CSV table of C-alpha atoms in Angstrom, one decimal:
chain,number,residue,atom,x,y,z
B,27,MET,CA,-72.9,-111.2,-199.6
B,28,PRO,CA,-72.7,-113.7,-196.6
B,29,ARG,CA,-73.7,-112.2,-193.3
B,30,LYS,CA,-70.3,-113.0,-191.6
B,31,HIS,CA,-68.4,-111.3,-194.3
B,32,LYS,CA,-70.6,-108.2,-193.9
B,33,ALA,CA,-69.8,-108.1,-190.2
B,34,HIS,CA,-66.1,-108.2,-190.9
B,35,ILE,CA,-66.4,-105.3,-193.2
B,36,LEU,CA,-68.4,-103.4,-190.6
B,37,ALA,CA,-65.8,-104.1,-187.9
B,38,ALA,CA,-63.0,-102.9,-190.2
B,39,LEU,CA,-65.0,-99.7,-190.9
B,40,ALA,CA,-65.7,-99.2,-187.2
B,41,LEU,CA,-61.9,-99.5,-186.4
B,42,LEU,CA,-61.2,-97.0,-189.1
B,43,ALA,CA,-63.7,-94.6,-187.6
B,44,VAL,CA,-62.1,-95.0,-184.2
B,45,PHE,CA,-58.7,-94.4,-185.7
B,46,ALA,CA,-60.0,-91.2,-187.5
B,47,VAL,CA,-61.7,-89.8,-184.4
B,48,ALA,CA,-58.6,-90.5,-182.3
B,49,LEU,CA,-56.4,-88.9,-184.9
B,50,PHE,CA,-58.6,-85.8,-185.0
B,51,GLY,CA,-58.7,-85.6,-181.2
B,52,CYS,CA,-55.0,-85.8,-181.0
B,53,LEU,CA,-54.6,-83.1,-183.6
B,54,LEU,CA,-57.0,-80.9,-181.8
B,55,ALA,CA,-55.3,-81.4,-178.5
B,56,GLY,CA,-51.9,-80.6,-180.1
B,57,ALA,CA,-53.3,-77.4,-181.8
B,58,LYS,CA,-54.9,-76.2,-178.6
B,59,SER,CA,-51.7,-76.8,-176.6
B,60,TYR,CA,-49.6,-75.1,-179.3
B,61,ARG,CA,-51.9,-72.1,-179.3
B,62,ARG,CA,-51.7,-71.8,-175.5
B,63,ILE,CA,-47.9,-72.1,-175.4
B,64,SER,CA,-47.5,-69.6,-178.3
B,65,ARG,CA,-49.8,-67.1,-176.5
B,66,ASN,CA,-47.9,-67.6,-173.2
B,67,ALA,CA,-44.6,-67.1,-175.0
B,68,ASP,CA,-45.9,-63.9,-176.7
B,69,LEU,CA,-47.1,-62.4,-173.4
B,70,ALA,CA,-43.9,-63.4,-171.7
B,71,TYR,CA,-41.9,-61.8,-174.5
B,72,THR,CA,-43.8,-58.5,-174.2
B,73,ARG,CA,-43.5,-58.5,-170.4
B,74,ARG,CA,-39.8,-59.5,-170.2
B,75,THR,CA,-38.8,-57.2,-173.1
B,76,ALA,CA,-40.6,-54.2,-171.6
B,77,ALA,CA,-39.1,-54.7,-168.2
B,78,ALA,CA,-35.6,-55.3,-169.6
B,79,TYR,CA,-35.9,-52.3,-171.9
B,80,LEU,CA,-36.9,-49.9,-169.1
B,81,HIS,CA,-34.2,-51.3,-166.8
B,82,THR,CA,-31.5,-50.9,-169.4
B,83,GLN,CA,-32.6,-47.4,-170.3
B,84,LEU,CA,-32.8,-46.3,-166.7
B,85,SER,CA,-29.4,-47.9,-165.8
B,86,ARG,CA,-27.6,-46.0,-168.6
B,87,ALA,CA,-29.4,-42.7,-168.0
B,88,GLY,CA,-27.9,-39.7,-166.3
B,89,GLU,CA,-30.8,-37.7,-165.0
B,90,VAL,CA,-34.2,-39.3,-164.7
B,91,ARG,CA,-37.4,-37.2,-164.4
B,92,VAL,CA,-41.1,-38.0,-164.7
B,93,GLU,CA,-43.1,-35.5,-166.7
B,94,PRO,CA,-46.6,-35.5,-168.3
B,95,PHE,CA,-46.4,-36.4,-172.0
B,96,GLY,CA,-48.5,-38.5,-174.3
B,97,GLU,CA,-51.4,-40.3,-172.6
B,98,GLY,CA,-49.8,-40.0,-169.1
B,99,ALA,CA,-46.5,-39.7,-167.5
B,100,ALA,CA,-43.3,-40.0,-169.5
B,101,LEU,CA,-39.9,-41.0,-168.3
B,102,CYS,CA,-37.4,-38.3,-169.3
B,103,LEU,CA,-33.8,-39.5,-169.4
B,104,THR,CA,-31.4,-36.7,-170.0
B,105,GLU,CA,-27.8,-37.0,-171.2
B,106,THR,CA,-25.2,-34.7,-172.7
B,107,VAL,CA,-23.9,-35.5,-176.2
B,108,ALA,CA,-21.1,-33.3,-177.7
B,109,GLY,CA,-21.9,-30.5,-175.2
B,110,GLU,CA,-25.7,-30.6,-176.0
B,111,ARG,CA,-28.3,-31.9,-173.7
B,112,TYR,CA,-30.6,-34.5,-175.2
B,113,THR,CA,-33.7,-36.1,-173.6
B,114,THR,CA,-35.1,-39.6,-174.3
B,115,ARG,CA,-38.8,-39.7,-173.5
B,116,ILE,CA,-40.4,-43.0,-172.8
B,117,TYR,CA,-44.2,-43.0,-172.7
B,118,CYS,CA,-47.3,-44.8,-173.8
B,119,GLN,CA,-49.4,-43.6,-176.8
B,120,GLY,CA,-52.1,-45.4,-178.6
B,121,GLY,CA,-51.4,-48.8,-177.1
B,122,TRP,CA,-47.7,-48.6,-177.7
B,123,LEU,CA,-44.6,-48.0,-175.6
B,124,MET,CA,-42.9,-45.1,-177.4
B,125,GLU,CA,-39.4,-43.6,-177.4
B,126,LEU,CA,-38.6,-40.1,-178.5
B,127,PHE,CA,-35.0,-38.9,-178.5
B,128,ALA,CA,-34.6,-35.2,-179.1
B,129,ARG,CA,-32.6,-32.2,-178.1
B,130,GLU,CA,-33.8,-30.6,-174.9
B,131,GLY,CA,-36.3,-27.8,-175.5
B,132,SER,CA,-37.4,-29.0,-178.9
B,133,SER,CA,-41.1,-29.3,-179.4
B,134,PHE,CA,-42.2,-32.7,-180.6
B,135,ALA,CA,-45.7,-34.3,-180.3
B,136,PRO,CA,-46.1,-37.7,-178.6
B,137,GLU,CA,-47.0,-39.2,-182.1
B,138,ASP,CA,-43.5,-38.3,-183.3
B,139,GLY,CA,-41.8,-41.0,-181.2
B,140,ASN,CA,-40.8,-44.5,-182.3
B,141,ARG,CA,-42.9,-47.5,-181.4
B,142,VAL,CA,-41.0,-49.9,-179.1
B,143,LEU,CA,-43.5,-52.5,-177.9
B,144,ALA,CA,-47.3,-53.0,-177.5
B,145,LEU,CA,-48.2,-51.8,-174.1
B,146,GLU,CA,-51.6,-50.5,-172.8
B,147,SER,CA,-50.3,-48.0,-170.2
B,148,LEU,CA,-47.3,-46.9,-168.3
B,149,GLU,CA,-47.4,-45.1,-164.9
B,150,ALA,CA,-44.4,-43.7,-163.3
B,151,LYS,CA,-43.9,-42.0,-159.9
B,152,TRP,CA,-41.1,-41.3,-157.5
B,153,ASP,CA,-41.3,-42.5,-154.0
B,154,GLY,CA,-38.3,-40.9,-152.4
B,155,ASP,CA,-35.3,-42.3,-154.3
B,156,MET,CA,-37.4,-45.2,-155.6
B,157,LEU,CA,-39.0,-44.9,-159.1
B,158,ILE,CA,-42.1,-47.1,-159.2
B,159,LEU,CA,-43.3,-48.0,-162.7
B,160,ARG,CA,-46.6,-49.8,-163.4
B,161,LEU,CA,-46.9,-51.4,-166.8
B,162,ARG,CA,-50.2,-52.7,-168.1
B,163,ASP,CA,-50.4,-55.1,-171.0
B,164,GLU,CA,-52.7,-57.7,-172.3
B,165,ALA,CA,-51.8,-60.1,-169.5
B,166,GLY,CA,-52.3,-57.6,-166.7
B,167,GLU,CA,-50.3,-55.3,-164.6
B,168,GLN,CA,-46.7,-55.6,-163.4
B,169,SER,CA,-44.7,-53.3,-161.2
B,170,LEU,CA,-41.1,-52.4,-161.7
B,171,ARG,CA,-38.9,-50.7,-159.1
B,172,TRP,CA,-35.7,-48.8,-159.8
B,173,LEU,CA,-33.5,-47.2,-157.3
B,174,ARG,CA,-31.9,-43.9,-158.2
B,175,ARG,CA,-28.2,-44.1,-158.4
B,176,ASP,CA,-26.1,-42.0,-156.0
B,177,GLY,CA,-24.9,-38.7,-157.4
B,178,TYR,CA,-28.0,-37.7,-159.4
B,179,GLU,CA,-30.7,-35.5,-158.2
B,180,GLU,CA,-34.4,-35.5,-159.2
V,18,MET,CA,-61.4,-114.8,-198.5
V,19,LYS,CA,-62.2,-115.4,-194.8
V,20,ASN,CA,-58.4,-115.4,-194.1
V,21,LYS,CA,-58.0,-112.1,-196.0
V,22,THR,CA,-60.6,-110.3,-193.9
V,23,ALA,CA,-59.2,-111.6,-190.7
V,24,LEU,CA,-55.7,-110.4,-191.8
V,25,LEU,CA,-57.1,-107.0,-192.6
V,26,LEU,CA,-58.7,-106.8,-189.2
V,27,ILE,CA,-55.5,-107.8,-187.4
V,28,GLU,CA,-53.6,-105.2,-189.5
V,29,LEU,CA,-56.1,-102.5,-188.5
V,30,ALA,CA,-56.0,-103.5,-184.9
V,31,LEU,CA,-52.2,-103.3,-184.9
V,32,LEU,CA,-52.3,-99.9,-186.5
V,33,ALA,CA,-54.8,-98.6,-184.0
V,34,ALA,CA,-52.6,-100.0,-181.2
V,35,VAL,CA,-49.5,-98.2,-182.6
V,36,PHE,CA,-51.5,-95.1,-183.1
V,37,ALA,CA,-52.8,-95.2,-179.5
V,38,GLY,CA,-49.2,-95.5,-178.2
V,39,ALA,CA,-48.0,-92.6,-180.3
V,40,ALA,CA,-51.1,-90.5,-179.2
V,41,ALA,CA,-50.3,-91.3,-175.6
V,42,VAL,CA,-46.7,-90.1,-176.0
V,43,CYS,CA,-47.9,-87.0,-177.9
V,44,LEU,CA,-50.5,-86.1,-175.3
V,45,ARG,CA,-47.9,-86.5,-172.5
V,46,LEU,CA,-45.5,-84.2,-174.5
V,47,PHE,CA,-48.3,-81.6,-174.9
V,48,ALA,CA,-49.0,-81.6,-171.2
V,49,TRP,CA,-45.3,-81.4,-170.4
V,50,ALA,CA,-44.8,-78.4,-172.8
V,51,ASP,CA,-47.8,-76.7,-171.3
V,52,ALA,CA,-46.4,-77.1,-167.8
V,53,ALA,CA,-43.0,-75.9,-169.0
V,54,SER,CA,-44.6,-72.9,-170.5
V,55,ARG,CA,-46.5,-72.1,-167.3
V,56,LYS,CA,-43.3,-72.5,-165.3
V,57,ASP,CA,-41.5,-70.2,-167.7
V,58,ALA,CA,-44.1,-67.5,-167.0
V,59,ARG,CA,-43.8,-68.0,-163.3
V,60,GLN,CA,-40.0,-67.7,-163.6
V,61,ASP,CA,-40.4,-64.4,-165.4
V,62,GLN,CA,-42.7,-63.1,-162.6
V,63,ALA,CA,-40.3,-64.5,-160.0
V,64,LEU,CA,-37.4,-62.7,-161.5
V,65,LEU,CA,-39.3,-59.4,-161.6
V,66,HIS,CA,-40.3,-59.7,-157.9
V,67,ALA,CA,-36.7,-60.6,-157.0
V,68,GLN,CA,-35.4,-57.6,-158.8
V,69,ASN,CA,-38.0,-55.3,-157.1
V,70,ALA,CA,-37.1,-56.8,-153.7
V,71,ALA,CA,-33.4,-56.3,-154.4
V,72,GLN,CA,-34.0,-52.6,-155.2
V,73,GLU,CA,-36.0,-52.2,-152.0
V,74,ILE,CA,-33.3,-53.9,-149.9
V,75,LYS,CA,-30.6,-51.6,-151.5
V,76,LEU,CA,-32.7,-48.6,-150.6
V,77,ALA,CA,-33.2,-49.8,-147.1
V,78,LYS,CA,-29.5,-50.7,-146.9
V,79,GLY,CA,-30.2,-54.2,-145.7
V,80,ASP,CA,-33.0,-53.2,-143.2
V,81,LEU,CA,-35.4,-56.1,-143.9
V,82,GLU,CA,-38.2,-54.6,-141.7
V,83,GLN,CA,-38.1,-51.3,-143.7
V,84,ALA,CA,-38.1,-53.1,-147.0
V,85,ALA,CA,-41.0,-55.4,-145.9
V,86,ALA,CA,-43.0,-52.3,-144.8
V,87,ARG,CA,-42.7,-50.9,-148.3
V,88,LEU,CA,-43.1,-54.0,-150.4
V,89,GLY,CA,-45.2,-56.2,-148.1
V,90,GLY,CA,-44.6,-59.5,-146.3
V,91,GLU,CA,-43.3,-60.4,-142.9
V,92,VAL,CA,-39.9,-60.5,-141.2
V,93,SER,CA,-39.3,-63.3,-138.8
V,94,GLY,CA,-36.0,-64.7,-137.5
V,95,GLY,CA,-34.0,-62.4,-139.7
V,96,ILE,CA,-35.8,-63.7,-142.9
V,97,TRP,CA,-38.2,-61.6,-144.9
V,98,GLU,CA,-40.9,-63.7,-146.5
V,99,LYS,CA,-43.6,-62.6,-148.8
V,100,LYS,CA,-46.3,-64.8,-150.4
V,101,LEU,CA,-46.7,-63.8,-154.1
V,102,GLU,CA,-50.1,-63.8,-155.8
V,103,ASN,CA,-49.2,-66.8,-158.0
V,104,GLY,CA,-48.6,-69.0,-155.0
V,105,CYS,CA,-44.8,-68.6,-155.0
V,106,ILE,CA,-42.8,-67.5,-151.9
V,107,MET,CA,-40.1,-64.8,-151.9
V,108,ARG,CA,-37.5,-65.1,-149.2
V,109,VAL,CA,-34.8,-62.5,-148.4
V,110,GLU,CA,-32.0,-63.1,-146.0
V,111,SER,CA,-29.0,-61.0,-145.1
V,112,ARG,CA,-25.6,-62.5,-145.8
V,113,GLU,CA,-22.1,-61.8,-144.5
V,114,THR,CA,-19.4,-60.7,-146.9
V,115,ASP,CA,-15.6,-60.7,-146.6
V,116,ILE,CA,-15.5,-57.2,-148.0
V,117,LYS,CA,-15.5,-54.3,-145.6
V,118,TYR,CA,-18.6,-52.0,-145.8
V,119,LEU,CA,-20.2,-54.2,-148.4
V,120,GLY,CA,-23.7,-55.3,-147.4
V,121,MET,CA,-25.4,-58.2,-149.1
V,122,ALA,CA,-28.7,-60.0,-149.1
V,123,ARG,CA,-29.9,-63.0,-151.0
V,124,VAL,CA,-33.4,-62.9,-152.6
V,125,THR,CA,-34.8,-66.2,-153.5
V,126,VAL,CA,-38.2,-67.0,-155.1
V,127,LEU,CA,-39.5,-70.5,-154.5
V,128,ASP,CA,-42.3,-72.2,-156.5
V,129,ALA,CA,-45.3,-73.7,-154.7
V,130,ASP,CA,-43.5,-77.1,-154.9
V,131,GLY,CA,-40.4,-75.7,-153.2
V,132,SER,CA,-38.2,-75.6,-156.3
V,133,GLU,CA,-36.1,-72.4,-156.8
V,134,LEU,CA,-37.4,-70.1,-159.6
V,135,ALA,CA,-35.1,-67.1,-159.2
V,136,ARG,CA,-32.2,-66.0,-157.1
V,137,ILE,CA,-30.5,-62.6,-156.9
V,138,ASP,CA,-27.8,-61.3,-154.6
V,139,ALA,CA,-28.4,-57.6,-153.8
V,140,CYS,CA,-25.3,-55.6,-152.7
V,141,TRP,CA,-24.9,-52.1,-151.3
V,142,GLN,CA,-22.3,-50.0,-149.7
V,143,GLU,CA,-22.6,-49.8,-145.9
V,144,ASP,CA,-22.1,-46.5,-144.1
V,145,GLY,CA,-18.5,-46.2,-143.0
V,146,PRO,CA,-17.2,-44.9,-139.7
């Protein structure tokens, strides 16, 4: 094979190699970017949904109390249905935000609730008329404040 | 034969150029998507901070000093400002309303570049005579 011809083939192979490396690099960058965006979206979903869920539950609740239940404090939202008082307990158990809806006075264990969202911990405390919630998830901690509506007593 | 090899080289070079262009566009898009995702997360945080501030303002019935004492930040010239941990700035200012005994304050959260991330109007009933 003539020397010049060999050089041409080598040049073509080198170009092909550059092409392959660049393609691989581009794919890697895309995959990395996609993974980061997907993780951000997941975390944002958990945070936003947890905050929106708690806000909605608190806004529709009649009486709101904080009682020990599960692995810490539980939000107890009481309402009257067909003359009977029912309590919705919202609490954290085993890495999950749980909800337990039951007639007042019935004895249920924290494990009996329904899983709502993955959440590491939920702290709740009253500061006067302001309910301060601290939610801890994979991304960190966030604080949520909710002002008691007029007409309801603690 | 010589011409054939040269043509192959030109073809490969053209392909590489086209690919380089496409890769540049893709990388720019990845960077843009990343930035958008980060901004989205900041927007979520901003909204949460704005909601919390709105609740505090309602509790304080528009008293910015009282709300700032509870949630942090400083009040100056009738504006309550708080720097958030992600570099954003939350600004709260009282606003006049046409409705009697209705108090109102506007909570705005600004990004580090000054663009608005979240805005909430908090309203409450003022004490009557």
